[in-house]
Amino acid sequence: MGCPGRNAVGAFIKKLKQEKGPFDFIIAESENAAGGFGLTEKVANDLFSYGIDILTNGNHIWDKKDFVPLLDELPNVLRAANYPAGAPGRGFAVFEKNGKRLAVLCLQGRTFMPPIDCPFQTADRILDGCDEKCVFVDFHAEATSEKKALALYLDGKISAFCGTHTHVQTADEQVLPKGTAFLTDVGMTGGHAGLIGMTAESVMPKFLLGLPTKFDVCEKNVKFQAAIIEIDEQTGKALQIERVSSIVE
């Protein structure tokens, strides 16, 4: 979330690698990385320089208009796969690193969200043509019920499922009955002293007066939030999922 979140990622990934690593792949939801809204080429390159391998995104990926054409050019940046045909970018790709392979699918929910194509049917269509054992899904959605529903629907078909979008980390990490690691929402890396990454002072007038206001990124009580998932690469089943939430000093 904005500059505080980017700085936290840069610092904490090094620490996490020392304590928990090495990691085969590092994936980050990046749609709020540039000033809280969208992504830029410079910000994307900064995130890659910190060791992140893949950037997924949600509805805010369209906020920086200059970046939208780059979605067709940057292979490690994904947007939701269930946008209608013809939308810039891609929502699914297979990545290879140090002899390891991981398929990553990005989807976006429809409950309390823009009405795009069905994420359930889109997942079926893409996964039916995927031969990879290890598959990670980022589901960018508002409703916890929709996230759990899709996770249960895909249980056993994918290795891991992490929800994003609410900026609030949930405490329900688990491996589902058929072997899929699940977390309703992985949370937010950024300032937690305000309102979902923005200062309370800049957001409050919208609630009090109902008028558009300029939101400012919160820089206080910065936390790094993530999930660490171990997958059996022979079966594609998840072995464990560990939730991470730490104050960044």
PDB file of C-alpha atoms in Angstrom:
ATOM      1  CA  MET A   1       0.000   0.000   0.000  1.00  0.00           C
ATOM      2  CA  GLY A   2       1.851   3.048  -1.313  1.00  0.00           C
ATOM      3  CA  CYS A   3       5.410   3.993  -0.415  1.00  0.00           C
ATOM      4  CA  PRO A   4       5.214   2.751   3.208  1.00  0.00           C
ATOM      5  CA  GLY A   5       4.098  -0.651   1.969  1.00  0.00           C
ATOM      6  CA  ARG A   6       6.804  -0.826  -0.692  1.00  0.00           C
ATOM      7  CA  ASN A   7       9.503   0.101   1.810  1.00  0.00           C
ATOM      8  CA  ALA A   8       8.209  -2.525   4.218  1.00  0.00           C
ATOM      9  CA  VAL A   9       8.265  -5.178   1.523  1.00  0.00           C
ATOM     10  CA  GLY A  10      11.820  -4.313   0.561  1.00  0.00           C
ATOM     11  CA  ALA A  11      13.019  -4.571   4.154  1.00  0.00           C
ATOM     12  CA  PHE A  12      10.962  -7.498   5.363  1.00  0.00           C
ATOM     13  CA  ILE A  13      11.468  -9.864   2.443  1.00  0.00           C
ATOM     14  CA  LYS A  14      15.185  -9.955   3.283  1.00  0.00           C
ATOM     15  CA  LYS A  15      14.377 -10.733   6.905  1.00  0.00           C
ATOM     16  CA  LEU A  16      11.811 -13.365   5.982  1.00  0.00           C
ATOM     17  CA  LYS A  17      14.224 -15.101   3.629  1.00  0.00           C
ATOM     18  CA  GLN A  18      16.753 -15.371   6.444  1.00  0.00           C
ATOM     19  CA  GLU A  19      14.206 -16.723   8.923  1.00  0.00           C
ATOM     20  CA  LYS A  20      11.925 -18.856   6.735  1.00  0.00           C
ATOM     21  CA  GLY A  21      13.504 -19.133   3.288  1.00  0.00           C
ATOM     22  CA  PRO A  22      14.599 -19.841   0.722  1.00  0.00           C
ATOM     23  CA  PHE A  23      11.361 -19.402  -1.251  1.00  0.00           C
ATOM     24  CA  ASP A  24      10.750 -20.787  -4.722  1.00  0.00           C
ATOM     25  CA  PHE A  25       8.312 -18.018  -5.709  1.00  0.00           C
ATOM     26  CA  ILE A  26       7.228 -14.738  -4.139  1.00  0.00           C
ATOM     27  CA  ILE A  27       3.872 -13.322  -5.281  1.00  0.00           C
ATOM     28  CA  ALA A  28       2.517  -9.875  -4.372  1.00  0.00           C
ATOM     29  CA  GLU A  29      -0.876  -8.226  -4.891  1.00  0.00           C
ATOM     30  CA  SER A  30       0.280  -4.877  -6.270  1.00  0.00           C
ATOM     31  CA  GLU A  31      -2.794  -2.874  -7.279  1.00  0.00           C
ATOM     32  CA  ASN A  32      -2.334  -0.318  -4.474  1.00  0.00           C
ATOM     33  CA  ALA A  33       1.449  -0.020  -4.721  1.00  0.00           C
ATOM     34  CA  ALA A  34       1.590   3.344  -6.537  1.00  0.00           C
ATOM     35  CA  GLY A  35       0.229   5.988  -4.184  1.00  0.00           C
ATOM     36  CA  GLY A  36      -2.505   3.622  -3.063  1.00  0.00           C
ATOM     37  CA  PHE A  37      -4.116   3.387  -6.489  1.00  0.00           C
ATOM     38  CA  GLY A  38      -2.787   1.295  -9.348  1.00  0.00           C
ATOM     39  CA  LEU A  39       0.695   0.485 -10.548  1.00  0.00           C
ATOM     40  CA  THR A  40       3.428   2.195 -12.564  1.00  0.00           C
ATOM     41  CA  GLU A  41       6.360   0.729 -14.471  1.00  0.00           C
ATOM     42  CA  LYS A  42       8.867   2.186 -11.997  1.00  0.00           C
ATOM     43  CA  VAL A  43       6.971   0.819  -9.000  1.00  0.00           C
ATOM     44  CA  ALA A  44       6.673  -2.600 -10.645  1.00  0.00           C
ATOM     45  CA  ASN A  45      10.414  -2.669 -11.309  1.00  0.00           C
ATOM     46  CA  ASP A  46      11.099  -1.623  -7.711  1.00  0.00           C
ATOM     47  CA  LEU A  47       8.979  -4.518  -6.433  1.00  0.00           C
ATOM     48  CA  PHE A  48      10.772  -6.967  -8.722  1.00  0.00           C
ATOM     49  CA  SER A  49      14.108  -5.671  -7.424  1.00  0.00           C
ATOM     50  CA  TYR A  50      13.053  -6.652  -3.891  1.00  0.00           C
ATOM     51  CA  GLY A  51      12.832 -10.285  -4.982  1.00  0.00           C
ATOM     52  CA  ILE A  52       9.163 -10.497  -5.915  1.00  0.00           C
ATOM     53  CA  ASP A  53       8.614 -12.806  -8.892  1.00  0.00           C
ATOM     54  CA  ILE A  54       4.964 -12.236  -9.839  1.00  0.00           C
ATOM     55  CA  LEU A  55       2.582  -9.289  -9.401  1.00  0.00           C
ATOM     56  CA  THR A  56      -1.148  -9.990  -9.275  1.00  0.00           C
ATOM     57  CA  ASN A  57      -3.801  -7.278  -9.364  1.00  0.00           C
ATOM     58  CA  GLY A  58      -7.451  -6.417  -8.854  1.00  0.00           C
ATOM     59  CA  ASN A  59      -9.868  -3.664  -9.825  1.00  0.00           C
ATOM     60  CA  HIS A  60      -7.398  -0.808  -9.176  1.00  0.00           C
ATOM     61  CA  ILE A  61      -4.977  -1.995 -11.868  1.00  0.00           C
ATOM     62  CA  TRP A  62      -6.783   0.294 -14.323  1.00  0.00           C
ATOM     63  CA  ASP A  63      -6.257   3.465 -12.239  1.00  0.00           C
ATOM     64  CA  LYS A  64      -2.923   4.506 -13.788  1.00  0.00           C
ATOM     65  CA  LYS A  65      -3.844   4.877 -17.443  1.00  0.00           C
ATOM     66  CA  ASP A  66      -0.227   5.014 -18.664  1.00  0.00           C
ATOM     67  CA  PHE A  67       0.390   1.578 -17.186  1.00  0.00           C
ATOM     68  CA  VAL A  68      -2.564  -0.212 -18.785  1.00  0.00           C
ATOM     69  CA  PRO A  69      -0.862  -0.748 -22.201  1.00  0.00           C
ATOM     70  CA  LEU A  70       2.108  -2.343 -20.398  1.00  0.00           C
ATOM     71  CA  LEU A  71      -0.101  -5.185 -19.208  1.00  0.00           C
ATOM     72  CA  ASP A  72       0.390  -6.748 -22.648  1.00  0.00           C
ATOM     73  CA  GLU A  73       4.169  -6.379 -22.405  1.00  0.00           C
ATOM     74  CA  LEU A  74       5.111  -7.392 -18.849  1.00  0.00           C
ATOM     75  CA  PRO A  75       4.901 -11.201 -18.518  1.00  0.00           C
ATOM     76  CA  ASN A  76       5.180 -11.214 -14.713  1.00  0.00           C
ATOM     77  CA  VAL A  77       2.259  -8.839 -14.143  1.00  0.00           C
ATOM     78  CA  LEU A  78      -1.238 -10.343 -14.115  1.00  0.00           C
ATOM     79  CA  ARG A  79      -4.742  -8.875 -13.952  1.00  0.00           C
ATOM     80  CA  ALA A  80      -7.954 -10.778 -13.239  1.00  0.00           C
ATOM     81  CA  ALA A  81      -8.552 -13.485 -15.837  1.00  0.00           C
ATOM     82  CA  ASN A  82     -12.330 -13.030 -15.809  1.00  0.00           C
ATOM     83  CA  TYR A  83     -12.316  -9.635 -17.497  1.00  0.00           C
ATOM     84  CA  PRO A  84     -14.051  -9.975 -20.881  1.00  0.00           C
ATOM     85  CA  ALA A  85     -12.066 -10.949 -23.972  1.00  0.00           C
ATOM     86  CA  GLY A  86     -10.176  -8.006 -25.421  1.00  0.00           C
ATOM     87  CA  ALA A  87      -9.142  -6.462 -22.101  1.00  0.00           C
ATOM     88  CA  PRO A  88      -5.405  -5.671 -21.932  1.00  0.00           C
ATOM     89  CA  GLY A  89      -3.117  -8.124 -20.207  1.00  0.00           C
ATOM     90  CA  ARG A  90      -3.443 -11.712 -19.057  1.00  0.00           C
ATOM     91  CA  GLY A  91      -4.835 -13.392 -15.982  1.00  0.00           C
ATOM     92  CA  PHE A  92      -3.033 -16.724 -16.071  1.00  0.00           C
ATOM     93  CA  ALA A  93       0.556 -17.776 -16.681  1.00  0.00           C
ATOM     94  CA  VAL A  94       3.019 -20.532 -15.859  1.00  0.00           C
ATOM     95  CA  PHE A  95       6.298 -19.415 -14.320  1.00  0.00           C
ATOM     96  CA  GLU A  96       9.575 -21.321 -14.086  1.00  0.00           C
ATOM     97  CA  LYS A  97      12.437 -20.550 -11.730  1.00  0.00           C
ATOM     98  CA  ASN A  98      15.399 -22.685 -10.675  1.00  0.00           C
ATOM     99  CA  GLY A  99      13.780 -25.789 -12.113  1.00  0.00           C
ATOM    100  CA  LYS A 100      10.466 -25.191 -10.284  1.00  0.00           C
ATOM    101  CA  ARG A 101       7.190 -24.487 -12.065  1.00  0.00           C
ATOM    102  CA  LEU A 102       4.122 -22.668 -10.755  1.00  0.00           C
ATOM    103  CA  ALA A 103       0.882 -21.763 -12.517  1.00  0.00           C
ATOM    104  CA  VAL A 104      -0.690 -18.538 -11.227  1.00  0.00           C
ATOM    105  CA  LEU A 105      -4.324 -17.615 -11.826  1.00  0.00           C
ATOM    106  CA  CYS A 106      -5.715 -14.200 -10.900  1.00  0.00           C
ATOM    107  CA  LEU A 107      -9.493 -13.832 -10.534  1.00  0.00           C
ATOM    108  CA  GLN A 108     -11.858 -11.096  -9.351  1.00  0.00           C
ATOM    109  CA  GLY A 109     -15.133 -11.468  -7.469  1.00  0.00           C
ATOM    110  CA  ARG A 110     -18.526 -10.075  -8.463  1.00  0.00           C
ATOM    111  CA  THR A 111     -20.315  -9.643  -5.118  1.00  0.00           C
ATOM    112  CA  PHE A 112     -20.172  -5.892  -4.267  1.00  0.00           C
ATOM    113  CA  MET A 113     -17.702  -5.588  -7.171  1.00  0.00           C
ATOM    114  CA  PRO A 114     -17.894  -4.568 -10.864  1.00  0.00           C
ATOM    115  CA  PRO A 115     -19.991  -7.051 -12.917  1.00  0.00           C
ATOM    116  CA  ILE A 116     -17.411  -8.926 -14.981  1.00  0.00           C
ATOM    117  CA  ASP A 117     -17.371 -12.545 -16.177  1.00  0.00           C
ATOM    118  CA  CYS A 118     -18.016 -15.426 -13.790  1.00  0.00           C
ATOM    119  CA  PRO A 119     -14.860 -16.348 -11.810  1.00  0.00           C
ATOM    120  CA  PHE A 120     -16.089 -19.921 -11.269  1.00  0.00           C
ATOM    121  CA  GLN A 121     -16.580 -20.606 -14.974  1.00  0.00           C
ATOM    122  CA  THR A 122     -13.371 -18.780 -15.874  1.00  0.00           C
ATOM    123  CA  ALA A 123     -11.429 -20.934 -13.408  1.00  0.00           C
ATOM    124  CA  ASP A 124     -12.971 -24.094 -14.886  1.00  0.00           C
ATOM    125  CA  ARG A 125     -12.087 -23.060 -18.421  1.00  0.00           C
ATOM    126  CA  ILE A 126      -8.471 -22.206 -17.615  1.00  0.00           C
ATOM    127  CA  LEU A 127      -7.760 -25.097 -15.274  1.00  0.00           C
ATOM    128  CA  ASP A 128      -9.255 -27.618 -17.697  1.00  0.00           C
ATOM    129  CA  GLY A 129      -6.411 -26.737 -20.051  1.00  0.00           C
ATOM    130  CA  CYS A 130      -3.693 -26.626 -17.387  1.00  0.00           C
ATOM    131  CA  ASP A 131      -1.400 -29.628 -16.849  1.00  0.00           C
ATOM    132  CA  GLU A 132       0.672 -28.060 -14.064  1.00  0.00           C
ATOM    133  CA  LYS A 133       0.695 -29.768 -10.682  1.00  0.00           C
ATOM    134  CA  CYS A 134       1.273 -26.602  -8.637  1.00  0.00           C
ATOM    135  CA  VAL A 135      -1.344 -23.882  -9.086  1.00  0.00           C
ATOM    136  CA  PHE A 136      -1.789 -20.698  -7.041  1.00  0.00           C
ATOM    137  CA  VAL A 137      -4.967 -18.588  -7.169  1.00  0.00           C
ATOM    138  CA  ASP A 138      -5.289 -14.959  -6.039  1.00  0.00           C
ATOM    139  CA  PHE A 139      -9.004 -14.180  -5.704  1.00  0.00           C
ATOM    140  CA  HIS A 140      -9.562 -10.432  -5.428  1.00  0.00           C
ATOM    141  CA  ALA A 141     -13.009 -10.171  -3.879  1.00  0.00           C
ATOM    142  CA  GLU A 142     -15.032  -8.275  -1.286  1.00  0.00           C
ATOM    143  CA  ALA A 143     -17.307 -10.913   0.216  1.00  0.00           C
ATOM    144  CA  THR A 144     -15.819 -13.566   2.485  1.00  0.00           C
ATOM    145  CA  SER A 145     -18.601 -15.948   1.434  1.00  0.00           C
ATOM    146  CA  GLU A 146     -17.671 -15.657  -2.245  1.00  0.00           C
ATOM    147  CA  LYS A 147     -14.014 -16.299  -1.419  1.00  0.00           C
ATOM    148  CA  LYS A 148     -14.757 -19.411   0.621  1.00  0.00           C
ATOM    149  CA  ALA A 149     -17.234 -20.656  -1.988  1.00  0.00           C
ATOM    150  CA  LEU A 150     -14.676 -20.467  -4.798  1.00  0.00           C
ATOM    151  CA  ALA A 151     -11.996 -22.024  -2.592  1.00  0.00           C
ATOM    152  CA  LEU A 152     -14.221 -24.994  -1.782  1.00  0.00           C
ATOM    153  CA  TYR A 153     -15.229 -25.245  -5.444  1.00  0.00           C
ATOM    154  CA  LEU A 154     -11.556 -25.451  -6.452  1.00  0.00           C
ATOM    155  CA  ASP A 155     -10.394 -27.581  -3.503  1.00  0.00           C
ATOM    156  CA  GLY A 156      -8.228 -30.383  -4.843  1.00  0.00           C
ATOM    157  CA  LYS A 157      -7.921 -28.734  -8.269  1.00  0.00           C
ATOM    158  CA  ILE A 158      -5.379 -26.128  -7.148  1.00  0.00           C
ATOM    159  CA  SER A 159      -2.551 -25.999  -4.608  1.00  0.00           C
ATOM    160  CA  ALA A 160      -3.259 -22.710  -2.877  1.00  0.00           C
ATOM    161  CA  PHE A 161      -5.920 -20.003  -2.701  1.00  0.00           C
ATOM    162  CA  CYS A 162      -5.353 -16.573  -1.146  1.00  0.00           C
ATOM    163  CA  GLY A 163      -8.007 -13.882  -1.091  1.00  0.00           C
ATOM    164  CA  THR A 164      -7.180 -10.191  -1.431  1.00  0.00           C
ATOM    165  CA  HIS A 165      -8.961  -6.809  -1.645  1.00  0.00           C
ATOM    166  CA  THR A 166     -10.287  -6.003   1.845  1.00  0.00           C
ATOM    167  CA  HIS A 167      -6.861  -4.995   3.251  1.00  0.00           C
ATOM    168  CA  VAL A 168      -7.838  -6.827   6.468  1.00  0.00           C
ATOM    169  CA  GLN A 169      -6.038 -10.084   7.209  1.00  0.00           C
ATOM    170  CA  THR A 170      -8.230 -12.965   8.323  1.00  0.00           C
ATOM    171  CA  ALA A 171      -7.209 -15.658  10.812  1.00  0.00           C
ATOM    172  CA  ASP A 172      -8.661 -18.716   9.064  1.00  0.00           C
ATOM    173  CA  GLU A 173      -5.588 -20.186   7.353  1.00  0.00           C
ATOM    174  CA  GLN A 174      -6.054 -23.912   6.727  1.00  0.00           C
ATOM    175  CA  VAL A 175      -5.495 -26.756   4.312  1.00  0.00           C
ATOM    176  CA  LEU A 176      -8.911 -27.724   2.932  1.00  0.00           C
ATOM    177  CA  PRO A 177     -10.011 -31.393   2.893  1.00  0.00           C
ATOM    178  CA  LYS A 178      -8.821 -32.102  -0.665  1.00  0.00           C
ATOM    179  CA  GLY A 179      -5.420 -30.473  -0.264  1.00  0.00           C
ATOM    180  CA  THR A 180      -5.760 -26.772  -1.131  1.00  0.00           C
ATOM    181  CA  ALA A 181      -4.181 -24.194   1.198  1.00  0.00           C
ATOM    182  CA  PHE A 182      -6.675 -21.411   1.949  1.00  0.00           C
ATOM    183  CA  LEU A 183      -6.727 -17.963   3.532  1.00  0.00           C
ATOM    184  CA  THR A 184      -9.781 -15.724   3.109  1.00  0.00           C
ATOM    185  CA  ASP A 185      -7.678 -12.542   2.947  1.00  0.00           C
ATOM    186  CA  VAL A 186      -3.908 -12.234   3.125  1.00  0.00           C
ATOM    187  CA  GLY A 187      -4.192  -8.660   4.431  1.00  0.00           C
ATOM    188  CA  MET A 188      -2.224  -5.510   3.673  1.00  0.00           C
ATOM    189  CA  THR A 189       1.395  -4.428   3.866  1.00  0.00           C
ATOM    190  CA  GLY A 190       1.264  -0.749   4.744  1.00  0.00           C
ATOM    191  CA  GLY A 191       0.095   1.718   7.388  1.00  0.00           C
ATOM    192  CA  HIS A 192      -2.534   0.268   9.733  1.00  0.00           C
ATOM    193  CA  ALA A 193      -3.177   3.362  11.853  1.00  0.00           C
ATOM    194  CA  GLY A 194      -5.833   4.721   9.495  1.00  0.00           C
ATOM    195  CA  LEU A 195      -8.522   3.177   7.302  1.00  0.00           C
ATOM    196  CA  ILE A 196      -7.380   0.267   5.080  1.00  0.00           C
ATOM    197  CA  GLY A 197      -4.108   1.994   4.288  1.00  0.00           C
ATOM    198  CA  MET A 198      -5.277   5.605   4.079  1.00  0.00           C
ATOM    199  CA  THR A 199      -5.193   8.237   6.828  1.00  0.00           C
ATOM    200  CA  ALA A 200      -8.402   8.487   8.823  1.00  0.00           C
ATOM    201  CA  GLU A 201      -8.339  12.287   8.480  1.00  0.00           C
ATOM    202  CA  SER A 202      -8.454  12.151   4.682  1.00  0.00           C
ATOM    203  CA  VAL A 203     -11.170   9.493   4.513  1.00  0.00           C
ATOM    204  CA  MET A 204     -13.522  10.661   7.273  1.00  0.00           C
ATOM    205  CA  PRO A 205     -15.121  13.556   5.300  1.00  0.00           C
ATOM    206  CA  LYS A 206     -16.453  11.032   2.793  1.00  0.00           C
ATOM    207  CA  PHE A 207     -18.341   9.243   5.560  1.00  0.00           C
ATOM    208  CA  LEU A 208     -19.472  12.436   7.280  1.00  0.00           C
ATOM    209  CA  LEU A 209     -20.451  14.488   4.228  1.00  0.00           C
ATOM    210  CA  GLY A 210     -20.772  11.978   1.406  1.00  0.00           C
ATOM    211  CA  LEU A 211     -18.469  14.090  -0.777  1.00  0.00           C
ATOM    212  CA  PRO A 212     -15.465  12.958  -2.857  1.00  0.00           C
ATOM    213  CA  THR A 213     -12.191  13.549  -1.041  1.00  0.00           C
ATOM    214  CA  LYS A 214      -8.524  12.997  -1.787  1.00  0.00           C
ATOM    215  CA  PHE A 215      -7.199  10.048   0.202  1.00  0.00           C
ATOM    216  CA  ASP A 216      -3.685  10.191   1.664  1.00  0.00           C
ATOM    217  CA  VAL A 217      -1.615   7.066   2.258  1.00  0.00           C
ATOM    218  CA  CYS A 218      -1.156   6.214   5.933  1.00  0.00           C
ATOM    219  CA  GLU A 219       2.468   6.032   7.097  1.00  0.00           C
ATOM    220  CA  LYS A 220       1.952   4.944  10.725  1.00  0.00           C
ATOM    221  CA  ASN A 221       1.833   1.486  12.342  1.00  0.00           C
ATOM    222  CA  VAL A 222       3.276  -0.141   9.220  1.00  0.00           C
ATOM    223  CA  LYS A 223       2.822  -3.908   9.111  1.00  0.00           C
ATOM    224  CA  PHE A 224       4.018  -6.594   6.740  1.00  0.00           C
ATOM    225  CA  GLN A 225       1.342  -9.220   6.082  1.00  0.00           C
ATOM    226  CA  ALA A 226       1.676 -12.345   3.975  1.00  0.00           C
ATOM    227  CA  ALA A 227       1.228 -16.102   3.843  1.00  0.00           C
ATOM    228  CA  ILE A 228       3.883 -18.789   3.447  1.00  0.00           C
ATOM    229  CA  ILE A 229       2.680 -21.920   1.692  1.00  0.00           C
ATOM    230  CA  GLU A 230       4.478 -25.230   1.272  1.00  0.00           C
ATOM    231  CA  ILE A 231       3.397 -27.410  -1.647  1.00  0.00           C
ATOM    232  CA  ASP A 232       4.306 -30.979  -2.515  1.00  0.00           C
ATOM    233  CA  GLU A 233       5.511 -30.482  -6.082  1.00  0.00           C
ATOM    234  CA  GLN A 234       4.892 -34.147  -6.951  1.00  0.00           C
ATOM    235  CA  THR A 235       1.186 -34.099  -6.055  1.00  0.00           C
ATOM    236  CA  GLY A 236       0.400 -30.383  -6.147  1.00  0.00           C
ATOM    237  CA  LYS A 237      -1.209 -30.680  -2.699  1.00  0.00           C
ATOM    238  CA  ALA A 238      -0.507 -28.123   0.006  1.00  0.00           C
ATOM    239  CA  LEU A 239       1.424 -29.362   3.014  1.00  0.00           C
ATOM    240  CA  GLN A 240       0.956 -26.302   5.210  1.00  0.00           C
ATOM    241  CA  ILE A 241       0.094 -22.597   5.250  1.00  0.00           C
ATOM    242  CA  GLU A 242       1.494 -20.076   7.715  1.00  0.00           C
ATOM    243  CA  ARG A 243       0.051 -16.594   8.154  1.00  0.00           C
ATOM    244  CA  VAL A 244       2.541 -13.734   8.684  1.00  0.00           C
ATOM    245  CA  SER A 245       1.736 -10.402  10.347  1.00  0.00           C
ATOM    246  CA  SER A 246       4.576  -8.328  11.753  1.00  0.00           C
ATOM    247  CA  ILE A 247       5.139  -4.704  12.676  1.00  0.00           C
ATOM    248  CA  VAL A 248       7.947  -3.201  10.605  1.00  0.00           C
ATOM    249  CA  GLU A 249      10.433  -1.288  12.716  1.00  0.00           C
TER     250      GLU A 249
END
